[in-house]
CSV table of C-alpha atoms in Angstrom, one decimal:
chain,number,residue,atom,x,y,z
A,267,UNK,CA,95.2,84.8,94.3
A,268,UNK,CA,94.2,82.9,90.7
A,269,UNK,CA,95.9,79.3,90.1
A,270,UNK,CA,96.1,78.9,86.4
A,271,UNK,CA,97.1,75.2,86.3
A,272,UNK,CA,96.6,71.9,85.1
A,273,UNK,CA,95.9,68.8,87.5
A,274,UNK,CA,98.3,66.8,86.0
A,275,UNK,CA,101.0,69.1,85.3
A,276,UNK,CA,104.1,68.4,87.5
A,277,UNK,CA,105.1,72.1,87.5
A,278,UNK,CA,101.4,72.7,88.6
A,279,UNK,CA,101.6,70.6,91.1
A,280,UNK,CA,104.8,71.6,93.2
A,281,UNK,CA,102.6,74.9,92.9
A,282,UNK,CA,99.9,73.7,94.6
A,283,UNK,CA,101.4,71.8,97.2
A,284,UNK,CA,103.6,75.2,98.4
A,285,UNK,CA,100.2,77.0,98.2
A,286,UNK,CA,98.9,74.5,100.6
A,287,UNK,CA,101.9,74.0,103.1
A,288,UNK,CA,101.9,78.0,103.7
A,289,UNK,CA,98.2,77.6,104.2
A,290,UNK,CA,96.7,79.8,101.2
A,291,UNK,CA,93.4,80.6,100.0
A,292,UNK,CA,93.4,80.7,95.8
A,293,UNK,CA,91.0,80.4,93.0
A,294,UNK,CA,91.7,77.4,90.7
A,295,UNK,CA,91.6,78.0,87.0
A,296,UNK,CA,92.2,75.0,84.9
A,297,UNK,CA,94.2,75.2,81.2
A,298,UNK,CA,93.6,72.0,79.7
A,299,UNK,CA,97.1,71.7,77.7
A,300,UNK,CA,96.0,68.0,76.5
A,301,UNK,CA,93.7,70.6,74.1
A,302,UNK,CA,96.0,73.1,73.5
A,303,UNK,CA,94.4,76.2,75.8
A,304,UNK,CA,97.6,77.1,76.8
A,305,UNK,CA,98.4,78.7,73.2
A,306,UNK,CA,95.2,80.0,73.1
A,307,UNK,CA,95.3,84.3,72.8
A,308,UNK,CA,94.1,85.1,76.1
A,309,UNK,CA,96.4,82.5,77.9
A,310,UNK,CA,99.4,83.8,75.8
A,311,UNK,CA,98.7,87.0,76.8
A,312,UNK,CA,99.3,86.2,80.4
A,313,UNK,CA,102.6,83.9,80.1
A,314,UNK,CA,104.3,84.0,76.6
A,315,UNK,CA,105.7,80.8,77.3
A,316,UNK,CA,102.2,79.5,77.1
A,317,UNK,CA,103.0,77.0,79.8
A,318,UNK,CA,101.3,76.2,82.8
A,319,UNK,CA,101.2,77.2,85.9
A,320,UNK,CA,100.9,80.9,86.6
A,321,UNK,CA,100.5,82.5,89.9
A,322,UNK,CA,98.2,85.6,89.2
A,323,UNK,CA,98.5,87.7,93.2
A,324,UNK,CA,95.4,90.2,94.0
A,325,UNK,CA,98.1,93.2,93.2
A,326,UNK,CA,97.5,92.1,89.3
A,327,UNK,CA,101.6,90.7,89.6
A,328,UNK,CA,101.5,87.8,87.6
A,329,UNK,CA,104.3,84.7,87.5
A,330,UNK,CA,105.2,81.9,85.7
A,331,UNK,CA,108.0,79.5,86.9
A,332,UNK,CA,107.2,76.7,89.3
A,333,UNK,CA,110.5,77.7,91.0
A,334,UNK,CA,110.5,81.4,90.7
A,335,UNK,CA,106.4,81.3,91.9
A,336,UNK,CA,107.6,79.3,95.2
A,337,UNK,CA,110.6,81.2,95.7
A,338,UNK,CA,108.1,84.4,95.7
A,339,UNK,CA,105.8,83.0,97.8
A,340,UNK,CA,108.4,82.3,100.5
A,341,UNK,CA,109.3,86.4,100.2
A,342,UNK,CA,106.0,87.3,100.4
A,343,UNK,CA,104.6,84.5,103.3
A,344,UNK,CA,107.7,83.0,105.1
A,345,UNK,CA,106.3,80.6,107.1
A,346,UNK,CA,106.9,77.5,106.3
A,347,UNK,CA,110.2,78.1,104.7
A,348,UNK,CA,110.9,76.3,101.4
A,349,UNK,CA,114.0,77.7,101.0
A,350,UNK,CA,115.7,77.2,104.0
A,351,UNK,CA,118.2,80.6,105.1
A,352,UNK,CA,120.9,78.9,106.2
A,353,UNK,CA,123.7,78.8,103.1
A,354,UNK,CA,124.8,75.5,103.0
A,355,UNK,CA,121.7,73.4,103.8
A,356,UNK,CA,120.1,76.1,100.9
A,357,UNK,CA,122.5,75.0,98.8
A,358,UNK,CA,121.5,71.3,99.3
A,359,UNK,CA,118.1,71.9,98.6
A,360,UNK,CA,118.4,74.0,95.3
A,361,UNK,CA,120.4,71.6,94.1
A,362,UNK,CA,118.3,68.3,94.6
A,363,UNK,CA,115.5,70.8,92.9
A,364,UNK,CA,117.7,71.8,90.0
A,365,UNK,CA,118.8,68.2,89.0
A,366,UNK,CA,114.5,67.5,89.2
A,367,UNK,CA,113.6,70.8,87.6
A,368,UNK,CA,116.3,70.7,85.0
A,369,UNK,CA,117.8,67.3,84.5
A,370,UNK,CA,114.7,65.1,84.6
A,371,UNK,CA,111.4,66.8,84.5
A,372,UNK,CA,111.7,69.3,81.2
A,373,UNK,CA,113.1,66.3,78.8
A,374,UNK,CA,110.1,64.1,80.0
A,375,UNK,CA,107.3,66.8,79.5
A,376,UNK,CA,104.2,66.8,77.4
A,377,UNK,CA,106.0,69.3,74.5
A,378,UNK,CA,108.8,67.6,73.6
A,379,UNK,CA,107.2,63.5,73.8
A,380,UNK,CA,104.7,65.5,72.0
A,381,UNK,CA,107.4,66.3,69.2
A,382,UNK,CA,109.4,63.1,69.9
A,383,UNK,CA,105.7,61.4,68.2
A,384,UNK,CA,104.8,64.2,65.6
A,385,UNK,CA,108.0,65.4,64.1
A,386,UNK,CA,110.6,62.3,64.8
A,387,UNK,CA,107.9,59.5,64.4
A,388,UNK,CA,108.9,57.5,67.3
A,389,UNK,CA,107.5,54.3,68.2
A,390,UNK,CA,105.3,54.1,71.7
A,391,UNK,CA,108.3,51.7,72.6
A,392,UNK,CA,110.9,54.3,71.4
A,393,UNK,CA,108.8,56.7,73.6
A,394,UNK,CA,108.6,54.8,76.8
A,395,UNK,CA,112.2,54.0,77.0
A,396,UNK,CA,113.1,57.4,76.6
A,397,UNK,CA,111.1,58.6,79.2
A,398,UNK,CA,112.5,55.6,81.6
A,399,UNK,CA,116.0,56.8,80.3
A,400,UNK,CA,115.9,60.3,82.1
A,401,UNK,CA,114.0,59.3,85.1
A,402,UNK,CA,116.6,56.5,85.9
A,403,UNK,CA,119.6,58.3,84.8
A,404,UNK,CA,117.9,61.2,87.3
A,405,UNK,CA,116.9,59.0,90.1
A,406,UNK,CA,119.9,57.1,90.6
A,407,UNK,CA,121.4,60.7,91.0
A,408,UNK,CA,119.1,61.4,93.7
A,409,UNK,CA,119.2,58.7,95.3
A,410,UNK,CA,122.9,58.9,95.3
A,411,UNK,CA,122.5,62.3,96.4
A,412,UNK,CA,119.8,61.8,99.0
A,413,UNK,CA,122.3,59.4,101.2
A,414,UNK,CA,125.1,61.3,101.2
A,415,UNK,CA,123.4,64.5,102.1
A,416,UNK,CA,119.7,63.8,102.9
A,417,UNK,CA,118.5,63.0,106.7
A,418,UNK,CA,115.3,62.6,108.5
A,419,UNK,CA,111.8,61.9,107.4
A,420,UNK,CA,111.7,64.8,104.3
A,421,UNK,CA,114.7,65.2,101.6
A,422,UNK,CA,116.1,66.7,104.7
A,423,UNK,CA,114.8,66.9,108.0
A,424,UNK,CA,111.5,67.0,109.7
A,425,UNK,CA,110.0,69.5,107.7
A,426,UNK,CA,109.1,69.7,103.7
A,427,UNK,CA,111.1,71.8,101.8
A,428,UNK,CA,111.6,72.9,97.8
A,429,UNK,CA,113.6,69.6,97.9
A,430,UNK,CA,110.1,67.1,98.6
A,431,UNK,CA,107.8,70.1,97.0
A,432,UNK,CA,110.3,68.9,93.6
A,433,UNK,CA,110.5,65.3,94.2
A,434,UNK,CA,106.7,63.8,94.8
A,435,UNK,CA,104.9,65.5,91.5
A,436,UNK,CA,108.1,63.6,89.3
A,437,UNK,CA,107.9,60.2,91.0
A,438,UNK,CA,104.4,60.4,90.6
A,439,UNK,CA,104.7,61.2,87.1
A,440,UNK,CA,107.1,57.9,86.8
A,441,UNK,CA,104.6,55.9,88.2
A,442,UNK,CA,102.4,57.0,86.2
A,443,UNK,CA,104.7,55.8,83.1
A,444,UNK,CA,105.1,52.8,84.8
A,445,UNK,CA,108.7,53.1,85.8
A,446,UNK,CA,110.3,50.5,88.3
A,447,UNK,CA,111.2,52.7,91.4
A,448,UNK,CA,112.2,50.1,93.8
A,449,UNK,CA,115.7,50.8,93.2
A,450,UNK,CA,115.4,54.6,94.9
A,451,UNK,CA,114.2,53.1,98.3
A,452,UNK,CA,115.5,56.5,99.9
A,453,UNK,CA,113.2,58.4,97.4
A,454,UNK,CA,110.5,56.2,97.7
A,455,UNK,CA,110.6,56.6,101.5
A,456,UNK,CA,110.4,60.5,101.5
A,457,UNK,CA,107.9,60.6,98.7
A,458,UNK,CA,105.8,57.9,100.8
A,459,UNK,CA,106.4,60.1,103.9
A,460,UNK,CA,105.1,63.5,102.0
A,461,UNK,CA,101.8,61.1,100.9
A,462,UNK,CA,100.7,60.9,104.5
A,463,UNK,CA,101.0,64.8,105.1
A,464,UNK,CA,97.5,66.8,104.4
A,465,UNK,CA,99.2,69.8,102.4
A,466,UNK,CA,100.7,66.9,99.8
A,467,UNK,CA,97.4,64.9,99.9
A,468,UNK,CA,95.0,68.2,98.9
A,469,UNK,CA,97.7,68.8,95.8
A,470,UNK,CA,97.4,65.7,94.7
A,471,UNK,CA,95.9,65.8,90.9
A,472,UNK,CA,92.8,63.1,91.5
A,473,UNK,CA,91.6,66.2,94.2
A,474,UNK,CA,91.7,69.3,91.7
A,475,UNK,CA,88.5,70.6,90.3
A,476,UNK,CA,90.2,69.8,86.4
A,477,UNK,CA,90.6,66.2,87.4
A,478,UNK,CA,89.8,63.9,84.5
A,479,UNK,CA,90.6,60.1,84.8
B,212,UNK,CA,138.0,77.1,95.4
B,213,UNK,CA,138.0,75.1,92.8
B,214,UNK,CA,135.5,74.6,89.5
B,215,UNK,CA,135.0,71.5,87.6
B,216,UNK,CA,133.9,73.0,84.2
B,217,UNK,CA,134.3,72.7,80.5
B,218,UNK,CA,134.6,75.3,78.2
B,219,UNK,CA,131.9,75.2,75.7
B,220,UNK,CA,129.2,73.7,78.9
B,221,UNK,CA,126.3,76.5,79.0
B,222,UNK,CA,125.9,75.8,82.6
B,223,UNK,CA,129.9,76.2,83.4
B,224,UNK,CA,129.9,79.2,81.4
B,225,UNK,CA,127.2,80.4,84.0
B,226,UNK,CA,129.4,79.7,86.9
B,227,UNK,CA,132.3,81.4,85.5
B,228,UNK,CA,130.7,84.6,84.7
B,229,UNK,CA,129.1,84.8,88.7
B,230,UNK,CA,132.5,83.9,89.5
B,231,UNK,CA,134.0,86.7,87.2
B,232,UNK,CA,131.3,89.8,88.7
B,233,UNK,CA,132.2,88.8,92.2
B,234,UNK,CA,135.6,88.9,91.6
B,235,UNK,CA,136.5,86.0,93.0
B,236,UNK,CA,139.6,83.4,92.3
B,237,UNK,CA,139.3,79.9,92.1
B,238,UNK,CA,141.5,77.5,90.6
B,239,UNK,CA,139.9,75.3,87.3
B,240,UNK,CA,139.5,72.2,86.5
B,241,UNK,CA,138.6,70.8,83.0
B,242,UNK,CA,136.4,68.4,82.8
B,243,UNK,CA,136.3,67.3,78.9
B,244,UNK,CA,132.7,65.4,78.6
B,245,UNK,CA,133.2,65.2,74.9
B,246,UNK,CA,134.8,62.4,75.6
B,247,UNK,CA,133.2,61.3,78.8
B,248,UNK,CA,135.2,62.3,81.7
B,249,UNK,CA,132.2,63.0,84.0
B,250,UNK,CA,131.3,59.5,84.0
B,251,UNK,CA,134.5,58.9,85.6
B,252,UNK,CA,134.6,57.1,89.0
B,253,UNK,CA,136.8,59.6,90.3
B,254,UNK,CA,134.5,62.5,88.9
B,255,UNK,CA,131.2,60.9,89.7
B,256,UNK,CA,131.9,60.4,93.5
B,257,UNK,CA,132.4,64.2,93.4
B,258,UNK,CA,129.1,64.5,91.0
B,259,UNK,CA,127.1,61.7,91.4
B,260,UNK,CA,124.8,63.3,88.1
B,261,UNK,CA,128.1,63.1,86.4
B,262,UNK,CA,127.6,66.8,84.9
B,263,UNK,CA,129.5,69.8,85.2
B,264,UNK,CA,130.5,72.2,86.8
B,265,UNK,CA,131.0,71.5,90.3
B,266,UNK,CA,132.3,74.0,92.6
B,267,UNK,CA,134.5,72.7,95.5
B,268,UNK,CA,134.9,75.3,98.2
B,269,UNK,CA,138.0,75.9,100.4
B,270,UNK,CA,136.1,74.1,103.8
B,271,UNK,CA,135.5,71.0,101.2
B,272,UNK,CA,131.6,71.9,100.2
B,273,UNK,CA,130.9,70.9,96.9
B,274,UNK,CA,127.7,71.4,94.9
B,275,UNK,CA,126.7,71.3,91.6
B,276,UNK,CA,123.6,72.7,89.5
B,277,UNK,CA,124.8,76.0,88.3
B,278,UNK,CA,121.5,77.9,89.8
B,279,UNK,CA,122.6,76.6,93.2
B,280,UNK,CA,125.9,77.2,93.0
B,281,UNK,CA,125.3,80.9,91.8
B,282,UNK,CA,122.6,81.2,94.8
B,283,UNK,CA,124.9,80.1,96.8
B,284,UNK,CA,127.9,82.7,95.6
B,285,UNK,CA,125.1,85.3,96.4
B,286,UNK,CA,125.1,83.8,100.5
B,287,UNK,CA,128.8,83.7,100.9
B,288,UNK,CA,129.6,86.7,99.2
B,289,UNK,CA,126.5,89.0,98.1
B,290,UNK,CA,128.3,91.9,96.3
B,291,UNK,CA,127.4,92.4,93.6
B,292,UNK,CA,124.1,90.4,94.3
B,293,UNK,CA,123.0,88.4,91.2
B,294,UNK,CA,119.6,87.8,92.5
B,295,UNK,CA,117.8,90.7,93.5
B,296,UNK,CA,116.8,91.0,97.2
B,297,UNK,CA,113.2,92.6,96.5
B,298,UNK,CA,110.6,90.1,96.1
B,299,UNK,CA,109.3,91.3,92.8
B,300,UNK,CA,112.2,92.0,91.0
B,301,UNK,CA,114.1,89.0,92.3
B,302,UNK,CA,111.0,86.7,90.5
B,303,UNK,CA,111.1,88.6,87.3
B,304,UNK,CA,115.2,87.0,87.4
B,305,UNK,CA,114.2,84.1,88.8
B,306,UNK,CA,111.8,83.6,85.7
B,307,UNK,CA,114.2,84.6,83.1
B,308,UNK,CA,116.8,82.3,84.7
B,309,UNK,CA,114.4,79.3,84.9
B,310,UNK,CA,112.6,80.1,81.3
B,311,UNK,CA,116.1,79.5,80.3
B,312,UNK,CA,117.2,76.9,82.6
B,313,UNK,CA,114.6,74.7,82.6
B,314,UNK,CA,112.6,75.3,79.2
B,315,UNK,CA,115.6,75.9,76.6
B,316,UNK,CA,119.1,74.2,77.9
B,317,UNK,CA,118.0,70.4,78.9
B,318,UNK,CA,116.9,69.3,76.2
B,319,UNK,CA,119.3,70.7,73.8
B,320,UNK,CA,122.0,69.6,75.7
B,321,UNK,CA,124.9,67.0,74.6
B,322,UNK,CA,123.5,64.1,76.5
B,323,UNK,CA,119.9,64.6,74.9
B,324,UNK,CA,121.8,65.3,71.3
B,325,UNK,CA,123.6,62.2,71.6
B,326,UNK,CA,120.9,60.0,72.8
B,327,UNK,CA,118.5,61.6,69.3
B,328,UNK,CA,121.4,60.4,67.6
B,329,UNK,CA,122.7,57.0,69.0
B,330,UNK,CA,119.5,55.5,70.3
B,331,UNK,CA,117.0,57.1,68.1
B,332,UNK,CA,119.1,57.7,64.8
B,333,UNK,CA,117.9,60.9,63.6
B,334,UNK,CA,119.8,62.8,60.9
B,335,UNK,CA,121.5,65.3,61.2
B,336,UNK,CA,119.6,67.4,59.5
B,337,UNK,CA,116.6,66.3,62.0
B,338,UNK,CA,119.0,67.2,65.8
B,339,UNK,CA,119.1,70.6,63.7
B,340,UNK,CA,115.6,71.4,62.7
B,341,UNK,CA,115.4,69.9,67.0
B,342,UNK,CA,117.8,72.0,68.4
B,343,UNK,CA,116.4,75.3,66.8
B,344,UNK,CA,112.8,74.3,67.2
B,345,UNK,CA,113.6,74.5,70.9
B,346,UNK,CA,115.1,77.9,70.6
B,347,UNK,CA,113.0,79.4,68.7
B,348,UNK,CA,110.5,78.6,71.5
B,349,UNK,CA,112.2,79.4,74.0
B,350,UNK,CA,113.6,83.1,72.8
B,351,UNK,CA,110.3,84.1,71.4
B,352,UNK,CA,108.6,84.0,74.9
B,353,UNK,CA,111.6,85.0,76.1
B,354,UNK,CA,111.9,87.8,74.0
B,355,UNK,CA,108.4,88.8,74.6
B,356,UNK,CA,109.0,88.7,78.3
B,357,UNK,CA,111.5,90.7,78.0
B,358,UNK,CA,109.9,93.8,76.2
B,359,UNK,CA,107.1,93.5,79.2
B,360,UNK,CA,109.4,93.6,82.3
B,361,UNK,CA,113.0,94.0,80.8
B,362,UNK,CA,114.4,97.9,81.2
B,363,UNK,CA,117.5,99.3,81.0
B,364,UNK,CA,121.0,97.7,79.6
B,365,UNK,CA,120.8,94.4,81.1
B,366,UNK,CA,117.6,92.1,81.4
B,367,UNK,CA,116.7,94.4,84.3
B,368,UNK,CA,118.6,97.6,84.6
B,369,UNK,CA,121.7,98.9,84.9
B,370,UNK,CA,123.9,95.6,87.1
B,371,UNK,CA,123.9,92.4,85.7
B,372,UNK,CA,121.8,89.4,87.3
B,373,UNK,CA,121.2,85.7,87.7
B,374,UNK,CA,119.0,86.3,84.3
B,375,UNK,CA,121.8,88.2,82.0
B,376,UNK,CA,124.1,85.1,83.7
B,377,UNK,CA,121.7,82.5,82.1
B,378,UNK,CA,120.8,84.4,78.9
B,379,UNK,CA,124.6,85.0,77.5
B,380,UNK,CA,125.4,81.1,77.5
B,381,UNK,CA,122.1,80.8,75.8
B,382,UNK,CA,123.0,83.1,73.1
B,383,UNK,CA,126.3,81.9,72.4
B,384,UNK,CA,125.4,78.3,72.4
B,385,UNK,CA,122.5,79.3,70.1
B,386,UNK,CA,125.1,80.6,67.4
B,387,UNK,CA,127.2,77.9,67.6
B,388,UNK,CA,124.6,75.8,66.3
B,389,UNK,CA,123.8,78.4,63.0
B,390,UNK,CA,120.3,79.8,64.9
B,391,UNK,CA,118.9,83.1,62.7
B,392,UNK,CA,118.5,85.4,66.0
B,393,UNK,CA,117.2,88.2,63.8
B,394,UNK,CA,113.7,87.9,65.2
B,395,UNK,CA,115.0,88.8,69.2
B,396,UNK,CA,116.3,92.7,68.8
B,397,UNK,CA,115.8,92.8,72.9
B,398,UNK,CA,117.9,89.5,73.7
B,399,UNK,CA,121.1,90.4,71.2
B,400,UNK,CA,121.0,93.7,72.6
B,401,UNK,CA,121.5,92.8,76.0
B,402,UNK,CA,123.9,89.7,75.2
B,403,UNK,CA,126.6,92.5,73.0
B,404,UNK,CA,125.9,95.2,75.8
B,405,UNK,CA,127.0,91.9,77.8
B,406,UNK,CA,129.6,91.0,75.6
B,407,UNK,CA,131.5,94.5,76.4
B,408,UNK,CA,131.5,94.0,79.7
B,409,UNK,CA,135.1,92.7,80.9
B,410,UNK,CA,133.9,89.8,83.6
B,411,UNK,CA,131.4,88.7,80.7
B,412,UNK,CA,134.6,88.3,78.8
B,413,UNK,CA,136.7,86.6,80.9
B,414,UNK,CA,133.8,83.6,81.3
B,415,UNK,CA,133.9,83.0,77.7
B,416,UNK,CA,135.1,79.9,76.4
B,417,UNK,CA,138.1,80.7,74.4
B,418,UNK,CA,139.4,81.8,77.4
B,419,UNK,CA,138.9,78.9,79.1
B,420,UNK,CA,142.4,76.6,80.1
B,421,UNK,CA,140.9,73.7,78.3
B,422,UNK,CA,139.5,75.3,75.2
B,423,UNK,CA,140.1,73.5,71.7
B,424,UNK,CA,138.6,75.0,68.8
């Protein structure tokens, strides 16, 4: 399998870090979207979205979607589950993933700060409380949503799920904005928890081969 | 059951139509967050994102996120299935629905509209040229996508799925806002072949209890 992803990418990253809790072998190709490479005619080609990541399997199928790529990858290698089978505790998981994957994480991305600066002529201030806006509005959600439903040492339970696979790449992203999390001590706590775990740690951005400081 | 939903909310109008193939009767609640009623005590102990629609089942399970809510449909009451069972196909709908989900929707939705206007004073003329930037974006790949892997009446085939459920609210909300949707032959055909179909219908918004024109 071919990686097409970029090390700081949050998208990317939940990629990576279900590729490494089911154990799998891939080939790393970096798209440098600080440059542009995802518009470029060959990437295009392969995901019209000209986003990042794509999952590119050794039968030629080809996948874009952090979501939909994970959800595939628990068809086609089960074990771990992300997706847990049972309905209700499914349910739970989706929807702590949803409010990361469409509540937070697609206001806050590269494109549209990118647009927020080049088309609306925002200040950096203008730009940094906007990002701050959606990741509060969204962790205090969580968090919320964490205590009433979460349990154990992962969003829930003992073992990772779509839930933590959603959650570390977007609290790392807030850190790296410089957003105060110490009011999501329940997200803190699982995201601290998935740190210590090898699959998380050989996702992380610093350790991909695009890594640029 | 019972559905917290507003009428003119793309990711209500979701819900409803899932609802409407699987035949299923539920009892509905308006939630009017034109003027705010999601950030209601009452309404955000329920929803602690303060979004619609939440679906509250007989045995007192509630969830919200529309693309958990419509997986979860598919666990307690698979026929017709909305999300494929084969791994291949059921990633090809899993992509359309998230392309949608997660690219398009967020951030053109009333919340993000309202904070361009209020906190960052745009014009209106500048949350229009915004709104259909992020359309025109998203239906192009989409569009594309869609001439690659699309066949038959629907996005894929011949039964509706998760993706025609994500793609009709996408439409409709994009012609409520005065997009030219000349340029996506593929989409508009399947959203009218949609259109004629009588559960489609019965999701619209006009239909809804709480519609106001």
């Amino acid at each position: 399998m071919k990686l097409y992803s970029f090390f700081n990418s949050s998208t990317s990253y939940r990629v990576r870090i279900a590729l490494a809790l089911k154990g799998l072998e891939y080939d790393y190709q970096g798209i440098n979207i600080r440059v542009g490479e995802q518009r470029s005619h060959h990437y295009s080609e392969l995901n019209p979205s000209k986003g990042v990541p794509v999952l590119e399997g050794d039968d030629g199928f080809s996948l874009s979607q952090s979501l939909a790529i994970i959800s595939y990858l628990d068809d086609i290698c089960p074990e771990p589950r992300l997706v847990p089978a049972e309905p209700k505790l499914k349910a739970r998981v989706l929807e702590v993933a949803s409010a990361i994957a469409a509540d937070m994480h697609p206001i806050n991305n590269l494109r549209v700060l990118g647009y927020l600066t080049k088309e609306l002529d925002v200040s950096d201030e203008q730009k940094r409380d906007w990002y701050r806006h959606w990741v509060a509005e969204g962790f205090t959600a969580l968090e919320e949503r964490l205590a009433r439903h979460g349990y154990g040492d992962f969003c829930f339970g003992e073992t990772p799920t779509l839930a933590d696979v959603c959650l570390v790449p977007q609290v790392a992203n807030a850190q790296r904005f410089g957003c105060d999390l110490s009011a999501y001590p329940r997200i803190m706590a699982v995201y601290e928890h998935c740190c210590r775990q090898a699959a998380f740690q050989q996702a992380e951005p610093s350790r991909q081969p695009d890594f640029a400081a």
